[in-house]
DNA sequence: CCCGATTCCTTCGGGTGTGAAAGAGTTTTC
DNA sequence: GAAAACTCTTTCACACCCGAAGGAATCGGG
């Protein structure tokens, strides 16, 4: 606690520190138990729930810039987790879809992250977890795009 | 909102998304108005408040691994923001201190981040900001090190 | 129809993070 | 006091993110 207070009252710095700790932990578990990174897991979940998506749509949901999505999807394609093909209707676009291996990895990752999230909820308590969730949702929705 | 809900109920993914948006925003402002990155600003604040620190201590406070601190401090040293010297009492250690330019940059960065944080507080409201702050502090304190 | 503007993705250069391993210095153990 | 164990930092290889710039496809006004 004392350590955290050191650079505190800078909500933004605190979020960075918390995110770093959690990401490192989650990433280790995901790699060990599902064979994917945390960033890759996020893409897998999106594709699992919503089906085939374009690069730009992935970036919109995950708040990633276009170059980040290109790199992430390329590595996942090499790993055999997703397939990438031209969008026939708009040949500028690239459609990303889960491979069968990707679907299996997504389900394993889902189990891991479900457990991880349950631990967080327990550490925080239901009420604080809900408040945190709402506050982050508001922060995550772009301030310059109130429609979200 | 709808976009966020898409990959949601994974508190950890939500924190990553929120942290990414805020970091990008804060980083741009800090670079424009103080000439430093967000990561560098965090180190500057620490040194400004607590004075000369060792590499390991910086990593502890900011939740960074040793290699990350080495790289960050090296770039800051090249930029003239900090000085690095051997610890005379324990020659394994390296002591990092603010340079005069670093002190000025730290103060400019402080102004920027104070304004940024005030905006966040305003967007969230006082009560939610306090709750968020407490919840993140608990998450940021290492679960495997309850003493914090 | 065609040229300019726009959109979508990729490439490029660079900052920031990780785990693993190595090097240097200190402490402990015998 | 020397060897072993430990601590602190650095180096290495790589993942991941950004802004800026470039190339391909579409769209829109003339």
Short mmCIF file of C-alpha atoms (C1' of nucleotides) in Angstrom, two decimals:
data_model
loop_
_atom_site.label_atom_id
_atom_site.label_comp_id
_atom_site.label_asym_id
_atom_site.label_seq_id
_atom_site.Cartn_x
_atom_site.Cartn_y
_atom_site.Cartn_z
CA UNK A 1 0.00 0.00 0.00
CA UNK A 2 2.65 2.46 1.04
CA UNK A 3 4.48 1.66 -2.15
CA UNK A 4 1.45 2.44 -4.24
CA UNK A 5 0.74 5.72 -2.50
CA UNK A 6 4.19 6.82 -3.48
CA UNK A 7 3.24 7.90 -6.98
CA UNK A 8 -0.39 8.25 -6.23
CA UNK A 9 -3.30 10.54 -6.71
CA UNK A 10 -2.48 10.07 -10.32
CA UNK A 11 -5.31 7.77 -11.21
CA UNK A 12 -3.78 7.19 -14.58
CA UNK A 13 -0.47 5.95 -13.16
CA UNK A 14 -2.31 3.70 -10.76
CA UNK A 15 -4.32 2.16 -13.59
CA UNK A 16 -1.10 1.49 -15.48
CA UNK A 17 0.48 -0.23 -12.49
CA UNK A 18 -2.59 -2.32 -11.74
CA UNK A 19 -3.01 -3.26 -15.39
CA UNK A 20 0.63 -4.28 -15.61
CA UNK A 21 0.43 -6.57 -12.59
CA UNK A 22 -2.81 -8.17 -13.72
CA UNK A 23 -1.68 -8.56 -17.30
CA UNK A 24 1.53 -10.24 -16.30
CA UNK A 25 -0.32 -12.67 -14.07
CA UNK A 26 -3.07 -13.42 -16.59
CA UNK A 27 -0.60 -13.69 -19.43
CA UNK A 28 1.46 -16.29 -17.60
CA UNK A 29 -1.58 -18.41 -16.83
CA UNK A 30 -2.95 -18.14 -20.35
CA UNK A 31 0.37 -19.14 -21.88
CA UNK A 32 0.73 -22.08 -19.53
CA UNK A 33 -2.81 -23.40 -19.73
CA UNK A 34 -4.07 -22.29 -23.13
CA UNK A 35 -0.91 -21.61 -25.12
CA UNK A 36 -1.85 -18.05 -26.05
CA UNK A 37 -0.95 -14.57 -24.86
CA UNK A 38 -3.40 -12.23 -23.19
CA UNK A 39 -3.59 -10.06 -26.30
CA UNK A 40 -4.25 -13.08 -28.46
CA UNK A 41 -6.93 -14.28 -26.03
CA UNK A 42 -8.76 -10.99 -26.42
CA UNK A 43 -8.92 -11.48 -30.19
CA UNK A 44 -9.99 -15.09 -29.79
CA UNK A 45 -12.88 -14.11 -27.51
CA UNK A 46 -14.06 -11.47 -29.92
CA UNK A 47 -14.07 -13.87 -32.85
CA UNK A 48 -15.69 -16.63 -30.79
CA UNK A 49 -18.58 -14.40 -29.78
CA UNK A 50 -19.10 -12.35 -32.87
CA UNK A 51 -17.68 -14.49 -35.63
CA UNK A 52 -15.52 -13.35 -38.52
CA UNK A 53 -14.43 -9.74 -38.23
CA UNK A 54 -12.42 -7.20 -40.14
CA UNK A 55 -9.11 -5.87 -38.89
CA UNK A 56 -10.53 -2.44 -38.22
CA UNK A 57 -13.43 -3.84 -36.20
CA UNK A 58 -11.02 -5.75 -34.00
CA UNK A 59 -9.06 -2.58 -33.34
CA UNK A 60 -12.24 -0.66 -32.50
CA UNK A 61 -13.36 -3.16 -29.88
CA UNK A 62 -9.97 -3.66 -28.27
CA UNK A 63 -8.83 -0.04 -28.54
CA UNK A 64 -5.86 -1.01 -30.68
CA UNK A 65 -4.38 0.95 -33.56
CA UNK A 66 -4.26 -0.55 -37.03
CA UNK A 67 -0.56 -1.51 -36.89
CA UNK A 68 -1.10 -3.35 -33.60
CA UNK A 69 -3.91 -5.40 -35.11
CA UNK A 70 -1.86 -6.24 -38.18
CA UNK A 71 1.00 -7.56 -36.07
CA UNK A 72 -1.18 -9.41 -33.62
CA UNK A 73 -3.24 -11.14 -36.30
CA UNK A 74 -0.12 -11.99 -38.30
CA UNK A 75 1.43 -13.77 -35.34
CA UNK A 76 -1.84 -15.57 -34.66
CA UNK A 77 -2.06 -16.62 -38.29
CA UNK A 78 1.47 -18.06 -38.13
CA UNK A 79 0.46 -19.90 -34.97
CA UNK A 80 -2.52 -21.38 -36.83
CA UNK A 81 -5.12 -19.75 -34.59
CA UNK A 82 -6.87 -17.66 -37.24
CA UNK A 83 -7.20 -17.36 -40.99
CA UNK A 84 -7.07 -14.13 -42.93
CA UNK A 85 -8.64 -13.50 -46.34
CA UNK A 86 -9.67 -10.62 -48.53
CA UNK A 87 -13.18 -9.29 -48.12
CA UNK A 88 -14.83 -10.04 -51.47
CA UNK A 89 -17.33 -7.21 -51.10
CA UNK A 90 -14.70 -4.59 -50.28
CA UNK A 91 -11.32 -5.76 -51.38
CA UNK A 92 -9.54 -3.23 -49.18
CA UNK A 93 -10.68 -5.12 -46.11
CA UNK A 94 -9.25 -8.30 -44.58
CA UNK A 95 -11.56 -10.76 -42.82
CA UNK A 96 -10.20 -12.66 -39.83
CA UNK A 97 -11.82 -15.92 -38.73
CA UNK A 98 -11.10 -18.56 -36.08
CA UNK A 99 -9.47 -21.77 -37.21
CA UNK A 100 -10.51 -24.99 -35.53
CA UNK A 101 -7.36 -24.83 -33.39
CA UNK A 102 -8.24 -21.23 -32.61
CA UNK A 103 -11.69 -22.24 -31.44
CA UNK A 104 -10.25 -24.83 -29.08
CA UNK A 105 -7.66 -22.35 -27.77
CA UNK A 106 -10.41 -19.78 -27.23
CA UNK A 107 -12.38 -22.21 -25.11
CA UNK A 108 -9.38 -23.14 -23.00
CA UNK A 109 -8.53 -19.46 -22.58
CA UNK A 110 -12.11 -18.78 -21.58
CA UNK A 111 -11.84 -21.23 -18.72
CA UNK A 112 -8.59 -19.69 -17.53
CA UNK A 113 -9.86 -16.16 -17.66
CA UNK A 114 -13.16 -17.04 -16.03
CA UNK A 115 -11.26 -18.37 -13.04
CA UNK A 116 -8.95 -15.37 -13.03
CA UNK A 117 -11.84 -12.98 -13.08
CA UNK A 118 -13.61 -14.86 -10.30
CA UNK A 119 -10.52 -14.38 -8.15
CA UNK A 120 -10.55 -10.67 -8.83
CA UNK A 121 -14.22 -10.45 -7.94
CA UNK A 122 -13.55 -12.27 -4.71
CA UNK A 123 -10.63 -10.04 -3.81
CA UNK A 124 -12.69 -6.94 -4.42
CA UNK A 125 -16.11 -7.99 -3.23
CA UNK A 126 -19.19 -7.86 -5.42
CA UNK A 127 -20.07 -4.26 -4.82
CA UNK A 128 -16.60 -2.86 -5.45
CA UNK A 129 -16.23 -5.10 -8.51
CA UNK A 130 -19.44 -3.72 -9.99
CA UNK A 131 -18.40 -0.15 -9.31
CA UNK A 132 -14.98 -0.77 -10.77
CA UNK A 133 -16.56 -2.35 -13.78
CA UNK A 134 -18.85 0.59 -14.41
CA UNK A 135 -16.12 3.16 -13.85
CA UNK A 136 -13.74 1.44 -16.24
CA UNK A 137 -16.45 1.08 -18.83
CA UNK A 138 -16.97 4.81 -18.70
CA UNK A 139 -13.25 5.47 -18.95
CA UNK A 140 -12.86 2.96 -21.76
CA UNK A 141 -15.53 4.64 -23.86
CA UNK A 142 -13.72 7.32 -25.77
CA UNK A 143 -14.37 10.73 -24.27
CA UNK A 144 -14.31 12.31 -27.71
CA UNK A 145 -16.90 9.82 -28.95
CA UNK A 146 -19.69 9.98 -26.36
CA UNK A 147 -21.86 7.62 -28.36
CA UNK A 148 -19.40 4.88 -27.59
CA UNK B 1 -20.84 0.97 -24.34
CA UNK B 2 -22.11 -1.78 -26.56
CA UNK B 3 -18.63 -2.15 -27.97
CA UNK B 4 -17.14 -2.59 -24.53
CA UNK B 5 -19.72 -5.13 -23.43
CA UNK B 6 -18.67 -7.25 -26.35
CA UNK B 7 -15.63 -8.77 -24.66
CA UNK B 8 -16.77 -8.01 -21.21
CA UNK B 9 -17.31 -9.57 -17.86
CA UNK B 10 -13.62 -10.10 -18.08
CA UNK B 11 -12.54 -7.40 -15.72
CA UNK B 12 -8.97 -7.94 -16.73
CA UNK B 13 -9.65 -7.30 -20.42
CA UNK B 14 -11.62 -4.20 -19.55
CA UNK B 15 -8.75 -2.84 -17.47
CA UNK B 16 -6.39 -3.41 -20.37
CA UNK B 17 -8.64 -1.55 -22.77
CA UNK B 18 -9.19 1.35 -20.39
CA UNK B 19 -5.50 1.56 -19.55
CA UNK B 20 -4.59 1.58 -23.24
CA UNK B 21 -6.95 4.45 -24.05
CA UNK B 22 -5.88 6.53 -21.08
CA UNK B 23 -2.20 5.86 -21.62
CA UNK B 24 -2.37 6.85 -25.25
CA UNK B 25 -4.12 10.08 -24.36
CA UNK B 26 -1.84 10.94 -21.43
CA UNK B 27 1.27 9.99 -23.37
CA UNK B 28 0.39 12.35 -26.22
CA UNK B 29 -0.19 15.25 -23.87
CA UNK B 30 2.96 14.57 -21.88
CA UNK B 31 5.08 14.38 -25.02
CA UNK B 32 3.58 17.58 -26.40
CA UNK B 33 3.68 19.66 -23.23
CA UNK B 34 6.54 18.18 -21.19
CA UNK B 35 8.67 16.35 -23.76
CA UNK B 36 8.56 13.03 -21.94
CA UNK B 37 6.65 9.77 -22.30
CA UNK B 38 4.18 8.49 -19.73
CA UNK B 39 6.62 5.82 -18.55
CA UNK B 40 9.35 8.37 -18.17
CA UNK B 41 7.00 10.68 -16.27
CA UNK B 42 6.33 7.95 -13.73
CA UNK B 43 10.05 7.63 -13.03
CA UNK B 44 10.45 11.41 -12.82
CA UNK B 45 7.67 11.68 -10.24
CA UNK B 46 9.17 8.97 -8.13
CA UNK B 47 12.58 10.60 -8.10
CA UNK B 48 11.10 14.05 -7.50
CA UNK B 49 9.23 12.88 -4.43
CA UNK B 50 11.62 10.41 -2.95
CA UNK B 51 14.99 11.47 -4.30
CA UNK B 52 17.73 9.24 -5.62
CA UNK B 53 16.66 5.63 -5.97
CA UNK B 54 18.10 2.31 -7.03
CA UNK B 55 16.97 0.49 -10.14
CA UNK B 56 15.28 -2.24 -8.15
CA UNK B 57 13.36 0.25 -6.02
CA UNK B 58 12.02 1.93 -9.13
CA UNK B 59 10.84 -1.41 -10.46
CA UNK B 60 9.15 -2.25 -7.16
CA UNK B 61 7.14 0.95 -7.07
CA UNK B 62 6.13 0.92 -10.73
CA UNK B 63 5.64 -2.84 -10.99
CA UNK B 64 8.29 -3.12 -13.68
CA UNK B 65 10.77 -5.93 -14.16
CA UNK B 66 14.49 -5.28 -14.00
CA UNK B 67 15.05 -5.27 -17.78
CA UNK B 68 12.27 -2.72 -18.26
CA UNK B 69 13.86 -0.38 -15.71
CA UNK B 70 17.28 -0.75 -17.31
CA UNK B 71 15.94 0.23 -20.71
CA UNK B 72 13.78 3.06 -19.43
CA UNK B 73 16.55 4.61 -17.35
CA UNK B 74 19.06 4.22 -20.17
CA UNK B 75 16.88 6.17 -22.55
CA UNK B 76 16.25 8.82 -19.90
CA UNK B 77 19.97 9.09 -19.28
CA UNK B 78 20.62 9.60 -22.98
CA UNK B 79 17.93 12.27 -22.97
CA UNK B 80 19.69 14.01 -20.08
CA UNK B 81 16.81 13.60 -17.63
CA UNK B 82 18.62 11.48 -15.05
CA UNK B 83 22.12 10.48 -14.01
CA UNK B 84 23.19 6.97 -13.13
CA UNK B 85 26.11 6.03 -10.88
CA UNK B 86 27.32 3.05 -8.89
CA UNK B 87 26.19 2.75 -5.30
CA UNK B 88 29.38 3.14 -3.29
CA UNK B 89 28.01 1.16 -0.35
CA UNK B 90 26.88 -1.80 -2.47
CA UNK B 91 28.63 -1.76 -5.77
CA UNK B 92 26.10 -4.11 -7.35
CA UNK B 93 23.50 -1.38 -7.21
CA UNK B 94 23.03 1.62 -9.49
CA UNK B 95 21.67 4.90 -8.12
CA UNK B 96 19.45 7.00 -10.34
CA UNK B 97 19.01 10.72 -9.67
CA UNK B 98 17.21 13.60 -11.37
CA UNK B 99 19.30 16.01 -13.40
CA UNK B 100 18.36 19.67 -13.41
CA UNK B 101 16.65 19.18 -16.78
CA UNK B 102 14.88 16.18 -15.31
CA UNK B 103 13.58 18.23 -12.43
CA UNK B 104 12.15 20.82 -14.77
CA UNK B 105 10.58 18.13 -16.96
CA UNK B 106 9.10 16.49 -13.86
CA UNK B 107 7.43 19.73 -12.87
CA UNK B 108 6.00 20.32 -16.31
CA UNK B 109 4.78 16.72 -16.40
CA UNK B 110 3.21 17.16 -13.00
CA UNK B 111 1.10 20.03 -14.28
CA UNK B 112 -0.03 18.03 -17.29
CA UNK B 113 -0.93 14.97 -15.29
CA UNK B 114 -2.67 16.96 -12.59
CA UNK B 115 -4.99 18.37 -15.23
CA UNK B 116 -5.47 14.99 -16.82
CA UNK B 117 -6.36 13.43 -13.51
CA UNK B 118 -8.78 16.22 -12.70
CA UNK B 119 -10.60 15.47 -15.95
CA UNK B 120 -10.89 11.82 -15.02
CA UNK B 121 -12.22 12.71 -11.59
CA UNK B 122 -14.77 14.96 -13.18
CA UNK B 123 -15.87 12.33 -15.66
CA UNK B 124 -16.29 9.77 -12.92
CA UNK B 125 -17.58 11.87 -10.08
CA UNK B 126 -15.88 12.05 -6.69
CA UNK B 127 -17.47 8.99 -5.19
CA UNK B 128 -16.78 6.69 -8.12
CA UNK B 129 -13.25 8.05 -8.42
CA UNK B 130 -12.56 7.21 -4.78
CA UNK B 131 -13.96 3.73 -5.16
CA UNK B 132 -12.00 3.16 -8.33
CA UNK B 133 -8.91 4.40 -6.62
CA UNK B 134 -9.29 2.05 -3.68
CA UNK B 135 -10.15 -0.93 -5.85
CA UNK B 136 -7.15 -0.40 -8.09
CA UNK B 137 -4.89 0.05 -5.11
CA UNK B 138 -5.99 -3.33 -3.83
CA UNK B 139 -5.49 -4.92 -7.23
CA UNK B 140 -2.13 -3.26 -7.66
CA UNK B 141 -0.84 -4.62 -4.37
CA UNK B 142 0.55 -8.01 -5.21
CA UNK B 143 -1.85 -10.75 -4.15
CA UNK B 144 1.07 -13.01 -3.26
CA UNK B 145 2.56 -10.29 -1.08
CA UNK B 146 -0.30 -9.15 1.16
CA UNK B 147 1.95 -6.82 3.10
CA UNK B 148 2.21 -4.71 0.00
"C1'" DC C 1 -15.98 8.11 -67.00
"C1'" DC C 2 -12.29 9.83 -64.31
"C1'" DC C 3 -9.68 12.26 -60.90
"C1'" DG C 4 -9.40 13.47 -56.19
"C1'" DA C 5 -10.68 12.31 -51.53
"C1'" DT C 6 -11.36 8.73 -48.42
"C1'" DT C 7 -10.92 4.24 -46.27
"C1'" DC C 8 -8.43 0.10 -45.03
"C1'" DC C 9 -4.48 -2.29 -44.25
"C1'" DT C 10 0.51 -2.75 -44.15
"C1'" DT C 11 5.29 -1.29 -43.48
"C1'" DC C 12 8.73 1.23 -41.00
"C1'" DG C 13 11.17 3.02 -37.01
"C1'" DG C 14 11.20 3.24 -32.25
"C1'" DG C 15 9.57 2.98 -27.27
"C1'" DT C 16 8.12 -0.29 -23.73
"C1'" DG C 17 7.39 -4.66 -21.65
"C1'" DT C 18 8.63 -9.92 -20.71
"C1'" DG C 19 11.41 -14.32 -19.32
"C1'" DA C 20 15.84 -16.47 -19.42
"C1'" DA C 21 20.55 -16.27 -18.83
"C1'" DA C 22 24.94 -14.06 -17.78
"C1'" DG C 23 28.16 -10.98 -15.12
"C1'" DA C 24 29.54 -8.60 -11.07
"C1'" DG C 25 29.35 -7.89 -6.16
"C1'" DT C 26 27.96 -9.31 -1.47
"C1'" DT C 27 26.81 -12.53 2.05
"C1'" DT C 28 26.70 -17.00 4.06
"C1'" DT C 29 28.51 -21.27 5.16
"C1'" DC C 30 31.76 -24.31 6.35
"C1'" DG D 1 39.46 -17.58 3.96
"C1'" DA D 2 37.45 -20.13 -0.09
"C1'" DA D 3 33.35 -21.99 -2.06
"C1'" DA D 4 28.56 -21.68 -2.46
"C1'" DA D 5 24.47 -19.07 -2.39
"C1'" DC D 6 22.33 -14.98 -3.12
"C1'" DT D 7 21.28 -10.22 -4.98
"C1'" DC D 8 21.39 -6.59 -8.37
"C1'" DT D 9 21.76 -5.15 -12.94
"C1'" DT D 10 22.47 -5.90 -17.73
"C1'" DT D 11 22.06 -8.29 -22.19
"C1'" DC D 12 19.42 -10.96 -25.40
"C1'" DA D 13 15.53 -12.37 -28.12
"C1'" DC D 14 11.07 -11.49 -28.69
"C1'" DA D 15 6.02 -9.71 -28.11
"C1'" DC D 16 3.33 -5.71 -28.37
"C1'" DC D 17 2.08 -0.93 -28.87
"C1'" DC D 18 2.43 3.71 -31.18
"C1'" DG D 19 2.64 7.59 -35.00
"C1'" DA D 20 3.82 8.49 -39.66
"C1'" DA D 21 3.90 7.25 -44.23
"C1'" DG D 22 2.71 4.34 -48.23
"C1'" DG D 23 -0.12 1.35 -51.35
"C1'" DA D 24 -4.46 -0.61 -52.89
"C1'" DA D 25 -9.43 -0.29 -53.33
"C1'" DT D 26 -13.63 2.37 -53.09
"C1'" DC D 27 -16.39 6.46 -53.34
"C1'" DG D 28 -18.00 10.90 -55.08
"C1'" DG D 29 -18.24 15.16 -57.73
"C1'" DG D 30 -17.50 16.85 -62.12
#
